[in-house]
Amino acid sequence: MIEVEIRDLQDEPLPVDLLRRTVQETAAEVASALPDRVSLVFVDDEQIHEINRRYRHIDRPTDVISFEAEEEEEGETAGEIIVSVPTALRQATAAGHDLHTELAWLVSHGLLHVTGMEDETQEQLDEMLMKQRRVLARLGLGANQ
């Protein structure tokens, strides 16, 4: 079981239990490379814009940024997933579902990246989307993704 740390740096209420379950259900979809710990960080558009510019050299906000699991001093591995809640809210509205569903979708996507999965080819993206859909179905959420 992955240890989950949640840091909320924005104003919208978060479905903390759902987010923790999303991490565990996504972990069940991954055959290997699971981190010991993952940090979920929820920010606003300004904060994720700065992170996107600094680490990805893309000068705009985005919905989710993941940092692949790395080994820490204690020998444990840890990854980080940063989600912009205002962007998630806009995407949820556009897709016709609620914010909780969108947050679960983004956390699942981010965790797959933390474990080393990529979505640079259509085949890779299709595999990630299939896993995310299965996770959301097990959580009882429908996503129009």
mmCIF file of N, CA and C in Angstrom:
data_model
loop_
_atom_site.group_PDB
_atom_site.id
_atom_site.type_symbol
_atom_site.label_atom_id
_atom_site.label_comp_id
_atom_site.label_asym_id
_atom_site.label_seq_id
_atom_site.Cartn_x
_atom_site.Cartn_y
_atom_site.Cartn_z
ATOM 1 N N MET A 1 0.841 -1.187 0.000
ATOM 2 C CA MET A 1 0.000 0.000 0.000
ATOM 3 C C MET A 1 0.884 1.247 0.000
ATOM 4 N N ILE A 2 0.567 2.174 -0.865
ATOM 5 C CA ILE A 2 1.338 3.410 -0.990
ATOM 6 C C ILE A 2 0.903 4.399 0.092
ATOM 7 N N GLU A 3 1.881 5.015 0.743
ATOM 8 C CA GLU A 3 1.587 6.082 1.698
ATOM 9 C C GLU A 3 1.248 7.344 0.898
ATOM 10 N N VAL A 4 0.155 8.019 1.272
ATOM 11 C CA VAL A 4 -0.304 9.198 0.533
ATOM 12 C C VAL A 4 -0.272 10.415 1.450
ATOM 13 N N GLU A 5 0.439 11.446 0.996
ATOM 14 C CA GLU A 5 0.469 12.731 1.690
ATOM 15 C C GLU A 5 -0.289 13.722 0.819
ATOM 16 N N ILE A 6 -1.207 14.469 1.417
ATOM 17 C CA ILE A 6 -1.975 15.459 0.666
ATOM 18 C C ILE A 6 -1.658 16.841 1.203
ATOM 19 N N ARG A 7 -1.243 17.724 0.281
ATOM 20 C CA ARG A 7 -1.001 19.125 0.636
ATOM 21 C C ARG A 7 -1.959 19.975 -0.184
ATOM 22 N N ASP A 8 -2.774 20.732 0.510
ATOM 23 C CA ASP A 8 -3.797 21.563 -0.133
ATOM 24 C C ASP A 8 -3.373 23.022 -0.037
ATOM 25 N N LEU A 9 -2.976 23.595 -1.173
ATOM 26 C CA LEU A 9 -2.492 24.968 -1.212
ATOM 27 C C LEU A 9 -3.451 25.878 -1.974
ATOM 28 N N GLN A 10 -4.723 25.517 -1.986
ATOM 29 C CA GLN A 10 -5.740 26.293 -2.694
ATOM 30 C C GLN A 10 -7.006 26.307 -1.845
ATOM 31 N N ASP A 11 -8.092 26.932 -2.339
ATOM 32 C CA ASP A 11 -9.270 27.189 -1.512
ATOM 33 C C ASP A 11 -10.435 26.214 -1.662
ATOM 34 N N GLU A 12 -10.490 25.466 -2.721
ATOM 35 C CA GLU A 12 -11.627 24.567 -2.985
ATOM 36 C C GLU A 12 -11.563 23.350 -2.053
ATOM 37 N N PRO A 13 -12.691 22.928 -1.458
ATOM 38 C CA PRO A 13 -12.680 21.715 -0.623
ATOM 39 C C PRO A 13 -12.308 20.482 -1.457
ATOM 40 N N LEU A 14 -11.547 19.576 -0.867
ATOM 41 C CA LEU A 14 -11.082 18.388 -1.576
ATOM 42 C C LEU A 14 -11.726 17.118 -1.020
ATOM 43 N N PRO A 15 -11.998 16.142 -1.909
ATOM 44 C CA PRO A 15 -12.518 14.838 -1.473
ATOM 45 C C PRO A 15 -11.355 13.923 -1.065
ATOM 46 N N VAL A 16 -10.793 14.166 0.108
ATOM 47 C CA VAL A 16 -9.564 13.514 0.547
ATOM 48 C C VAL A 16 -9.665 11.990 0.507
ATOM 49 N N ASP A 17 -10.738 11.424 1.014
ATOM 50 C CA ASP A 17 -10.881 9.956 1.010
ATOM 51 C C ASP A 17 -10.886 9.409 -0.415
ATOM 52 N N LEU A 18 -11.597 10.070 -1.318
ATOM 53 C CA LEU A 18 -11.633 9.648 -2.720
ATOM 54 C C LEU A 18 -10.236 9.711 -3.332
ATOM 55 N N LEU A 19 -9.487 10.749 -3.035
ATOM 56 C CA LEU A 19 -8.147 10.894 -3.607
ATOM 57 C C LEU A 19 -7.220 9.778 -3.113
ATOM 58 N N ARG A 20 -7.317 9.432 -1.844
ATOM 59 C CA ARG A 20 -6.515 8.325 -1.306
ATOM 60 C C ARG A 20 -6.912 7.000 -1.966
ATOM 61 N N ARG A 21 -8.215 6.775 -2.125
ATOM 62 C CA ARG A 21 -8.690 5.550 -2.792
ATOM 63 C C ARG A 21 -8.238 5.516 -4.247
ATOM 64 N N THR A 22 -8.216 6.677 -4.900
ATOM 65 C CA THR A 22 -7.770 6.749 -6.292
ATOM 66 C C THR A 22 -6.325 6.288 -6.419
ATOM 67 N N VAL A 23 -5.488 6.718 -5.492
ATOM 68 C CA VAL A 23 -4.088 6.283 -5.516
ATOM 69 C C VAL A 23 -4.013 4.766 -5.371
ATOM 70 N N GLN A 24 -4.735 4.199 -4.423
ATOM 71 C CA GLN A 24 -4.656 2.759 -4.190
ATOM 72 C C GLN A 24 -5.214 1.960 -5.370
ATOM 73 N N GLU A 25 -6.327 2.411 -5.940
ATOM 74 C CA GLU A 25 -6.911 1.714 -7.095
ATOM 75 C C GLU A 25 -6.005 1.820 -8.328
ATOM 76 N N THR A 26 -5.366 2.957 -8.501
ATOM 77 C CA THR A 26 -4.435 3.110 -9.626
ATOM 78 C C THR A 26 -3.228 2.211 -9.423
ATOM 79 N N ALA A 27 -2.754 2.134 -8.202
ATOM 80 C CA ALA A 27 -1.616 1.256 -7.899
ATOM 81 C C ALA A 27 -1.933 -0.185 -8.280
ATOM 82 N N ALA A 28 -3.186 -0.588 -8.100
ATOM 83 C CA ALA A 28 -3.593 -1.948 -8.454
ATOM 84 C C ALA A 28 -3.508 -2.203 -9.957
ATOM 85 N N GLU A 29 -3.498 -1.152 -10.755
ATOM 86 C CA GLU A 29 -3.407 -1.267 -12.216
ATOM 87 C C GLU A 29 -1.969 -1.388 -12.708
ATOM 88 N N VAL A 30 -1.011 -1.126 -11.830
ATOM 89 C CA VAL A 30 0.396 -1.075 -12.243
ATOM 90 C C VAL A 30 1.099 -2.347 -11.796
ATOM 91 N N ALA A 31 1.757 -2.989 -12.721
ATOM 92 C CA ALA A 31 2.410 -4.263 -12.418
ATOM 93 C C ALA A 31 3.678 -4.084 -11.585
ATOM 94 N N SER A 32 4.374 -2.973 -11.753
ATOM 95 C CA SER A 32 5.625 -2.776 -11.024
ATOM 96 C C SER A 32 5.894 -1.284 -10.861
ATOM 97 N N ALA A 33 7.026 -0.980 -10.292
ATOM 98 C CA ALA A 33 7.527 0.390 -10.165
ATOM 99 C C ALA A 33 6.665 1.293 -9.283
ATOM 100 N N LEU A 34 6.006 0.716 -8.286
ATOM 101 C CA LEU A 34 5.207 1.547 -7.393
ATOM 102 C C LEU A 34 6.100 2.240 -6.375
ATOM 103 N N PRO A 35 5.867 3.524 -6.140
ATOM 104 C CA PRO A 35 6.639 4.207 -5.105
ATOM 105 C C PRO A 35 6.140 3.813 -3.716
ATOM 106 N N ASP A 36 6.974 4.019 -2.718
ATOM 107 C CA ASP A 36 6.555 3.784 -1.336
ATOM 108 C C ASP A 36 5.609 4.883 -0.876
ATOM 109 N N ARG A 37 5.817 6.084 -1.400
ATOM 110 C CA ARG A 37 5.052 7.241 -0.958
ATOM 111 C C ARG A 37 4.781 8.157 -2.150
ATOM 112 N N VAL A 38 3.629 8.813 -2.122
ATOM 113 C CA VAL A 38 3.309 9.813 -3.137
ATOM 114 C C VAL A 38 2.716 11.031 -2.444
ATOM 115 N N SER A 39 3.150 12.201 -2.887
ATOM 116 C CA SER A 39 2.583 13.461 -2.404
ATOM 117 C C SER A 39 1.632 13.988 -3.454
ATOM 118 N N LEU A 40 0.405 14.295 -3.023
ATOM 119 C CA LEU A 40 -0.565 14.953 -3.890
ATOM 120 C C LEU A 40 -0.612 16.404 -3.447
ATOM 121 N N VAL A 41 -0.334 17.305 -4.365
ATOM 122 C CA VAL A 41 -0.299 18.723 -4.035
ATOM 123 C C VAL A 41 -1.339 19.423 -4.906
ATOM 124 N N PHE A 42 -2.258 20.134 -4.253
ATOM 125 C CA PHE A 42 -3.338 20.812 -4.958
ATOM 126 C C PHE A 42 -3.100 22.307 -4.883
ATOM 127 N N VAL A 43 -3.030 22.928 -6.080
ATOM 128 C CA VAL A 43 -2.632 24.325 -6.196
ATOM 129 C C VAL A 43 -3.627 25.087 -7.069
ATOM 130 N N ASP A 44 -3.378 26.386 -7.239
ATOM 131 C CA ASP A 44 -4.173 27.192 -8.153
ATOM 132 C C ASP A 44 -3.411 27.341 -9.477
ATOM 133 N N ASP A 45 -4.013 28.045 -10.425
ATOM 134 C CA ASP A 45 -3.397 28.179 -11.752
ATOM 135 C C ASP A 45 -2.069 28.936 -11.720
ATOM 136 N N GLU A 46 -1.967 29.960 -10.881
ATOM 137 C CA GLU A 46 -0.705 30.714 -10.788
ATOM 138 C C GLU A 46 0.431 29.819 -10.342
ATOM 139 N N GLN A 47 0.172 29.014 -9.328
ATOM 140 C CA GLN A 47 1.213 28.138 -8.793
ATOM 141 C C GLN A 47 1.645 27.086 -9.810
ATOM 142 N N ILE A 48 0.688 26.451 -10.475
ATOM 143 C CA ILE A 48 1.075 25.413 -11.434
ATOM 144 C C ILE A 48 1.728 26.027 -12.673
ATOM 145 N N HIS A 49 1.338 27.256 -13.016
ATOM 146 C CA HIS A 49 1.979 27.971 -14.125
ATOM 147 C C HIS A 49 3.470 28.133 -13.834
ATOM 148 N N GLU A 50 3.798 28.575 -12.628
ATOM 149 C CA GLU A 50 5.195 28.755 -12.236
ATOM 150 C C GLU A 50 5.948 27.430 -12.252
ATOM 151 N N ILE A 51 5.348 26.367 -11.747
ATOM 152 C CA ILE A 51 5.997 25.050 -11.737
ATOM 153 C C ILE A 51 6.199 24.560 -13.168
ATOM 154 N N ASN A 52 5.193 24.750 -14.014
ATOM 155 C CA ASN A 52 5.287 24.343 -15.417
ATOM 156 C C ASN A 52 6.409 25.092 -16.125
ATOM 157 N N ARG A 53 6.521 26.382 -15.844
ATOM 158 C CA ARG A 53 7.583 27.189 -16.468
ATOM 159 C C ARG A 53 8.957 26.758 -15.970
ATOM 160 N N ARG A 54 9.063 26.547 -14.670
ATOM 161 C CA ARG A 54 10.362 26.223 -14.071
ATOM 162 C C ARG A 54 10.859 24.836 -14.476
ATOM 163 N N TYR A 55 9.993 23.838 -14.429
ATOM 164 C CA TYR A 55 10.452 22.464 -14.625
ATOM 165 C C TYR A 55 10.228 21.916 -16.032
ATOM 166 N N ARG A 56 9.230 22.432 -16.742
ATOM 167 C CA ARG A 56 8.942 21.901 -18.075
ATOM 168 C C ARG A 56 9.223 22.931 -19.159
ATOM 169 N N HIS A 57 9.551 24.155 -18.758
ATOM 170 C CA HIS A 57 9.852 25.247 -19.687
ATOM 171 C C HIS A 57 8.675 25.547 -20.610
ATOM 172 N N ILE A 58 7.457 25.410 -20.048
ATOM 173 C CA ILE A 58 6.231 25.727 -20.762
ATOM 174 C C ILE A 58 5.549 26.846 -19.992
ATOM 175 N N ASP A 59 5.372 27.985 -20.636
ATOM 176 C CA ASP A 59 4.918 29.207 -19.964
ATOM 177 C C ASP A 59 3.400 29.345 -19.982
ATOM 178 N N ARG A 60 2.738 28.401 -19.316
ATOM 179 C CA ARG A 60 1.280 28.456 -19.170
ATOM 180 C C ARG A 60 0.869 27.482 -18.071
ATOM 181 N N PRO A 61 -0.324 27.679 -17.523
ATOM 182 C CA PRO A 61 -0.806 26.690 -16.548
ATOM 183 C C PRO A 61 -1.156 25.385 -17.254
ATOM 184 N N THR A 62 -1.258 24.327 -16.480
ATOM 185 C CA THR A 62 -1.660 23.016 -16.991
ATOM 186 C C THR A 62 -2.515 22.342 -15.919
ATOM 187 N N ASP A 63 -3.011 21.163 -16.199
ATOM 188 C CA ASP A 63 -3.883 20.507 -15.229
ATOM 189 C C ASP A 63 -3.130 19.679 -14.194
ATOM 190 N N VAL A 64 -2.122 18.918 -14.627
ATOM 191 C CA VAL A 64 -1.396 18.042 -13.704
ATOM 192 C C VAL A 64 0.061 17.931 -14.136
ATOM 193 N N ILE A 65 0.940 17.926 -13.164
ATOM 194 C CA ILE A 65 2.368 17.708 -13.400
ATOM 195 C C ILE A 65 2.804 16.616 -12.434
ATOM 196 N N SER A 66 3.541 15.644 -12.955
ATOM 197 C CA SER A 66 4.025 14.538 -12.125
ATOM 198 C C SER A 66 5.537 14.511 -12.133
ATOM 199 N N PHE A 67 6.075 14.120 -11.010
ATOM 200 C CA PHE A 67 7.508 13.895 -10.902
ATOM 201 C C PHE A 67 7.703 12.419 -10.574
ATOM 202 N N GLU A 68 8.422 11.731 -11.463
ATOM 203 C CA GLU A 68 8.623 10.291 -11.319
ATOM 204 C C GLU A 68 9.227 9.953 -9.974
ATOM 205 N N ALA A 69 8.911 8.792 -9.493
ATOM 206 C CA ALA A 69 9.408 8.351 -8.190
ATOM 207 C C ALA A 69 10.931 8.307 -8.189
ATOM 208 N N GLU A 70 11.508 8.849 -7.123
ATOM 209 C CA GLU A 70 12.955 8.834 -6.939
ATOM 210 C C GLU A 70 13.273 8.253 -5.575
ATOM 211 N N GLU A 71 14.450 7.674 -5.481
ATOM 212 C CA GLU A 71 14.861 7.105 -4.195
ATOM 213 C C GLU A 71 15.324 8.214 -3.273
ATOM 214 N N GLU A 72 14.849 8.130 -2.021
ATOM 215 C CA GLU A 72 15.237 9.104 -1.009
ATOM 216 C C GLU A 72 16.332 8.519 -0.130
ATOM 217 N N GLU A 73 16.835 9.308 0.792
ATOM 218 C CA GLU A 73 17.925 8.889 1.672
ATOM 219 C C GLU A 73 17.615 7.606 2.433
ATOM 220 N N GLU A 74 16.380 7.441 2.868
ATOM 221 C CA GLU A 74 16.001 6.267 3.654
ATOM 222 C C GLU A 74 15.871 5.006 2.802
ATOM 223 N N GLY A 75 16.097 5.107 1.507
ATOM 224 C CA GLY A 75 15.951 3.968 0.617
ATOM 225 C C GLY A 75 14.543 3.792 0.088
ATOM 226 N N GLU A 76 13.614 4.625 0.538
ATOM 227 C CA GLU A 76 12.246 4.576 0.033
ATOM 228 C C GLU A 76 12.147 5.405 -1.241
ATOM 229 N N THR A 77 11.125 5.092 -2.035
ATOM 230 C CA THR A 77 10.886 5.891 -3.233
ATOM 231 C C THR A 77 9.663 6.765 -3.017
ATOM 232 N N ALA A 78 9.721 7.959 -3.588
ATOM 233 C CA ALA A 78 8.619 8.906 -3.449
ATOM 234 C C ALA A 78 8.413 9.641 -4.763
ATOM 235 N N GLY A 79 7.150 9.875 -5.086
ATOM 236 C CA GLY A 79 6.802 10.652 -6.267
ATOM 237 C C GLY A 79 5.902 11.795 -5.863
ATOM 238 N N GLU A 80 5.671 12.709 -6.799
ATOM 239 C CA GLU A 80 4.830 13.867 -6.498
ATOM 240 C C GLU A 80 3.912 14.145 -7.686
ATOM 241 N N ILE A 81 2.669 14.467 -7.345
ATOM 242 C CA ILE A 81 1.663 14.818 -8.346
ATOM 243 C C ILE A 81 1.095 16.173 -7.939
ATOM 244 N N ILE A 82 1.150 17.132 -8.858
ATOM 245 C CA ILE A 82 0.651 18.475 -8.585
ATOM 246 C C ILE A 82 -0.535 18.724 -9.508
ATOM 247 N N VAL A 83 -1.665 19.127 -8.923
ATOM 248 C CA VAL A 83 -2.903 19.315 -9.677
ATOM 249 C C VAL A 83 -3.395 20.740 -9.487
ATOM 250 N N SER A 84 -3.747 21.391 -10.593
ATOM 251 C CA SER A 84 -4.391 22.704 -10.524
ATOM 252 C C SER A 84 -5.895 22.494 -10.404
ATOM 253 N N VAL A 85 -6.442 22.873 -9.257
ATOM 254 C CA VAL A 85 -7.866 22.677 -9.021
ATOM 255 C C VAL A 85 -8.719 23.582 -9.915
ATOM 256 N N PRO A 86 -8.362 24.864 -10.130
ATOM 257 C CA PRO A 86 -9.179 25.676 -11.050
ATOM 258 C C PRO A 86 -9.221 25.102 -12.474
ATOM 259 N N THR A 87 -8.097 24.588 -12.952
ATOM 260 C CA THR A 87 -8.090 23.965 -14.278
ATOM 261 C C THR A 87 -8.935 22.703 -14.270
ATOM 262 N N ALA A 88 -8.829 21.901 -13.211
ATOM 263 C CA ALA A 88 -9.647 20.686 -13.097
ATOM 264 C C ALA A 88 -11.130 21.035 -13.107
ATOM 265 N N LEU A 89 -11.500 22.109 -12.436
ATOM 266 C CA LEU A 89 -12.907 22.528 -12.400
ATOM 267 C C LEU A 89 -13.391 22.925 -13.793
ATOM 268 N N ARG A 90 -12.586 23.668 -14.530
ATOM 269 C CA ARG A 90 -12.957 24.046 -15.911
ATOM 270 C C ARG A 90 -13.094 22.809 -16.793
ATOM 271 N N GLN A 91 -12.162 21.878 -16.666
ATOM 272 C CA GLN A 91 -12.204 20.655 -17.474
ATOM 273 C C GLN A 91 -13.413 19.798 -17.110
ATOM 274 N N ALA A 92 -13.733 19.734 -15.834
ATOM 275 C CA ALA A 92 -14.905 18.956 -15.401
ATOM 276 C C ALA A 92 -16.171 19.535 -16.009
ATOM 277 N N THR A 93 -16.302 20.838 -15.969
ATOM 278 C CA THR A 93 -17.473 21.506 -16.545
ATOM 279 C C THR A 93 -17.565 21.223 -18.043
ATOM 280 N N ALA A 94 -16.433 21.350 -18.740
ATOM 281 C CA ALA A 94 -16.416 21.114 -20.188
ATOM 282 C C ALA A 94 -16.750 19.660 -20.528
ATOM 283 N N ALA A 95 -16.327 18.723 -19.679
ATOM 284 C CA ALA A 95 -16.559 17.296 -19.941
ATOM 285 C C ALA A 95 -17.930 16.827 -19.451
ATOM 286 N N GLY A 96 -18.615 17.649 -18.665
ATOM 287 C CA GLY A 96 -19.939 17.279 -18.188
ATOM 288 C C GLY A 96 -19.951 16.367 -16.979
ATOM 289 N N HIS A 97 -18.899 16.426 -16.167
ATOM 290 C CA HIS A 97 -18.914 15.668 -14.912
ATOM 291 C C HIS A 97 -18.474 16.578 -13.767
ATOM 292 N N ASP A 98 -18.444 16.048 -12.551
ATOM 293 C CA ASP A 98 -18.143 16.895 -11.402
ATOM 294 C C ASP A 98 -16.640 16.990 -11.128
ATOM 295 N N LEU A 99 -16.303 17.917 -10.238
ATOM 296 C CA LEU A 99 -14.900 18.156 -9.896
ATOM 297 C C LEU A 99 -14.254 16.915 -9.288
ATOM 298 N N HIS A 100 -14.965 16.177 -8.453
ATOM 299 C CA HIS A 100 -14.382 15.001 -7.811
ATOM 300 C C HIS A 100 -13.946 13.970 -8.852
ATOM 301 N N THR A 101 -14.753 13.783 -9.876
ATOM 302 C CA THR A 101 -14.402 12.849 -10.948
ATOM 303 C C THR A 101 -13.152 13.322 -11.673
ATOM 304 N N GLU A 102 -13.088 14.608 -11.972
ATOM 305 C CA GLU A 102 -11.919 15.150 -12.675
ATOM 306 C C GLU A 102 -10.660 15.035 -11.823
ATOM 307 N N LEU A 103 -10.768 15.320 -10.532
ATOM 308 C CA LEU A 103 -9.603 15.199 -9.653
ATOM 309 C C LEU A 103 -9.119 13.751 -9.599
ATOM 310 N N ALA A 104 -10.042 12.794 -9.504
ATOM 311 C CA ALA A 104 -9.659 11.375 -9.499
ATOM 312 C C ALA A 104 -8.970 11.013 -10.813
ATOM 313 N N TRP A 105 -9.501 11.504 -11.920
ATOM 314 C CA TRP A 105 -8.922 11.243 -13.240
ATOM 315 C C TRP A 105 -7.485 11.760 -13.310
ATOM 316 N N LEU A 106 -7.280 12.994 -12.846
ATOM 317 C CA LEU A 106 -5.952 13.606 -12.919
ATOM 318 C C LEU A 106 -4.967 12.939 -11.961
ATOM 319 N N VAL A 107 -5.410 12.586 -10.768
ATOM 320 C CA VAL A 107 -4.530 11.896 -9.822
ATOM 321 C C VAL A 107 -4.137 10.530 -10.382
ATOM 322 N N SER A 108 -5.074 9.812 -10.954
ATOM 323 C CA SER A 108 -4.771 8.514 -11.550
ATOM 324 C C SER A 108 -3.767 8.673 -12.685
ATOM 325 N N HIS A 109 -4.000 9.632 -13.557
ATOM 326 C CA HIS A 109 -3.086 9.889 -14.672
ATOM 327 C C HIS A 109 -1.690 10.241 -14.139
ATOM 328 N N GLY A 110 -1.669 11.122 -13.143
ATOM 329 C CA GLY A 110 -0.390 11.529 -12.572
ATOM 330 C C GLY A 110 0.364 10.369 -11.956
ATOM 331 N N LEU A 111 -0.340 9.483 -11.242
ATOM 332 C CA LEU A 111 0.335 8.348 -10.614
ATOM 333 C C LEU A 111 0.901 7.390 -11.662
ATOM 334 N N LEU A 112 0.189 7.215 -12.750
ATOM 335 C CA LEU A 112 0.729 6.368 -13.818
ATOM 336 C C LEU A 112 2.047 6.946 -14.340
ATOM 337 N N HIS A 113 2.124 8.266 -14.466
ATOM 338 C CA HIS A 113 3.390 8.901 -14.861
ATOM 339 C C HIS A 113 4.459 8.718 -13.788
ATOM 340 N N VAL A 114 4.082 8.847 -12.523
ATOM 341 C CA VAL A 114 5.041 8.662 -11.428
ATOM 342 C C VAL A 114 5.691 7.290 -11.517
ATOM 343 N N THR A 115 4.917 6.296 -11.928
ATOM 344 C CA THR A 115 5.444 4.930 -12.021
ATOM 345 C C THR A 115 6.250 4.693 -13.288
ATOM 346 N N GLY A 116 6.354 5.726 -14.135
ATOM 347 C CA GLY A 116 7.185 5.609 -15.331
ATOM 348 C C GLY A 116 6.434 5.454 -16.629
ATOM 349 N N MET A 117 5.115 5.387 -16.587
ATOM 350 C CA MET A 117 4.356 5.276 -17.833
ATOM 351 C C MET A 117 4.431 6.596 -18.600
ATOM 352 N N GLU A 118 4.425 6.480 -19.905
ATOM 353 C CA GLU A 118 4.463 7.645 -20.787
ATOM 354 C C GLU A 118 3.209 7.674 -21.645
ATOM 355 N N ASP A 119 2.925 8.849 -22.204
ATOM 356 C CA ASP A 119 1.785 8.983 -23.125
ATOM 357 C C ASP A 119 2.179 9.754 -24.379
ATOM 358 N N GLU A 120 3.409 9.513 -24.823
ATOM 359 C CA GLU A 120 3.917 10.238 -25.986
ATOM 360 C C GLU A 120 3.467 9.633 -27.309
ATOM 361 N N THR A 121 3.125 8.350 -27.319
ATOM 362 C CA THR A 121 2.594 7.735 -28.529
ATOM 363 C C THR A 121 1.118 7.416 -28.300
ATOM 364 N N GLN A 122 0.379 7.219 -29.371
ATOM 365 C CA GLN A 122 -1.042 6.884 -29.238
ATOM 366 C C GLN A 122 -1.224 5.573 -28.488
ATOM 367 N N GLU A 123 -0.351 4.605 -28.726
ATOM 368 C CA GLU A 123 -0.438 3.317 -28.034
ATOM 369 C C GLU A 123 -0.231 3.493 -26.519
ATOM 370 N N GLN A 124 0.751 4.294 -26.143
ATOM 371 C CA GLN A 124 0.996 4.555 -24.726
ATOM 372 C C GLN A 124 -0.189 5.279 -24.093
ATOM 373 N N LEU A 125 -0.695 6.288 -24.789
ATOM 374 C CA LEU A 125 -1.840 7.045 -24.284
ATOM 375 C C LEU A 125 -3.056 6.137 -24.130
ATOM 376 N N ASP A 126 -3.317 5.304 -25.124
ATOM 377 C CA ASP A 126 -4.464 4.388 -25.049
ATOM 378 C C ASP A 126 -4.357 3.463 -23.838
ATOM 379 N N GLU A 127 -3.149 2.974 -23.553
ATOM 380 C CA GLU A 127 -2.959 2.097 -22.393
ATOM 381 C C GLU A 127 -3.239 2.850 -21.089
ATOM 382 N N MET A 128 -2.743 4.078 -20.994
ATOM 383 C CA MET A 128 -2.993 4.873 -19.787
ATOM 384 C C MET A 128 -4.480 5.157 -19.615
ATOM 385 N N LEU A 129 -5.142 5.561 -20.693
ATOM 386 C CA LEU A 129 -6.569 5.884 -20.618
ATOM 387 C C LEU A 129 -7.398 4.663 -20.220
ATOM 388 N N MET A 130 -7.037 3.491 -20.733
ATOM 389 C CA MET A 130 -7.739 2.262 -20.374
ATOM 390 C C MET A 130 -7.612 2.008 -18.867
ATOM 391 N N LYS A 131 -6.406 2.155 -18.342
ATOM 392 C CA LYS A 131 -6.185 1.954 -16.907
ATOM 393 C C LYS A 131 -6.974 2.980 -16.094
ATOM 394 N N GLN A 132 -6.961 4.231 -16.507
ATOM 395 C CA GLN A 132 -7.686 5.269 -15.786
ATOM 396 C C GLN A 132 -9.193 5.007 -15.793
ATOM 397 N N ARG A 133 -9.728 4.581 -16.919
ATOM 398 C CA ARG A 133 -11.162 4.275 -16.992
ATOM 399 C C ARG A 133 -11.536 3.137 -16.044
ATOM 400 N N ARG A 134 -10.671 2.106 -15.971
ATOM 401 C CA ARG A 134 -10.938 0.995 -15.053
ATOM 402 C C ARG A 134 -10.913 1.472 -13.602
ATOM 403 N N VAL A 135 -9.957 2.334 -13.270
ATOM 404 C CA VAL A 135 -9.866 2.876 -11.910
ATOM 405 C C VAL A 135 -11.136 3.647 -11.568
ATOM 406 N N LEU A 136 -11.551 4.553 -12.436
ATOM 407 C CA LEU A 136 -12.739 5.350 -12.145
ATOM 408 C C LEU A 136 -13.988 4.480 -12.059
ATOM 409 N N ALA A 137 -14.064 3.441 -12.864
ATOM 410 C CA ALA A 137 -15.216 2.530 -12.781
ATOM 411 C C ALA A 137 -15.251 1.840 -11.418
ATOM 412 N N ARG A 138 -14.093 1.392 -10.934
ATOM 413 C CA ARG A 138 -14.045 0.737 -9.620
ATOM 414 C C ARG A 138 -14.395 1.720 -8.501
ATOM 415 N N LEU A 139 -14.136 3.001 -8.718
ATOM 416 C CA LEU A 139 -14.471 4.018 -7.733
ATOM 417 C C LEU A 139 -15.932 4.445 -7.837
ATOM 418 N N GLY A 140 -16.632 3.935 -8.845
ATOM 419 C CA GLY A 140 -18.033 4.292 -9.039
ATOM 420 C C GLY A 140 -18.210 5.643 -9.692
ATOM 421 N N LEU A 141 -17.196 6.079 -10.435
ATOM 422 C CA LEU A 141 -17.238 7.374 -11.107
ATOM 423 C C LEU A 141 -17.247 7.155 -12.616
ATOM 424 N N GLY A 142 -18.015 7.963 -13.303
ATOM 425 C CA GLY A 142 -17.998 7.909 -14.760
ATOM 426 C C GLY A 142 -17.294 9.145 -15.282
ATOM 427 N N ALA A 143 -16.357 8.942 -16.163
ATOM 428 C CA ALA A 143 -15.649 10.083 -16.748
ATOM 429 C C ALA A 143 -15.864 10.083 -18.249
ATOM 430 N N ASN A 144 -16.143 11.264 -18.773
ATOM 431 C CA ASN A 144 -16.329 11.429 -20.217
ATOM 432 C C ASN A 144 -14.991 11.743 -20.865
ATOM 433 N N GLN A 145 -14.005 10.934 -20.588
ATOM 434 C CA GLN A 145 -12.653 11.187 -21.102
ATOM 435 C C GLN A 145 -12.399 10.346 -22.326
#
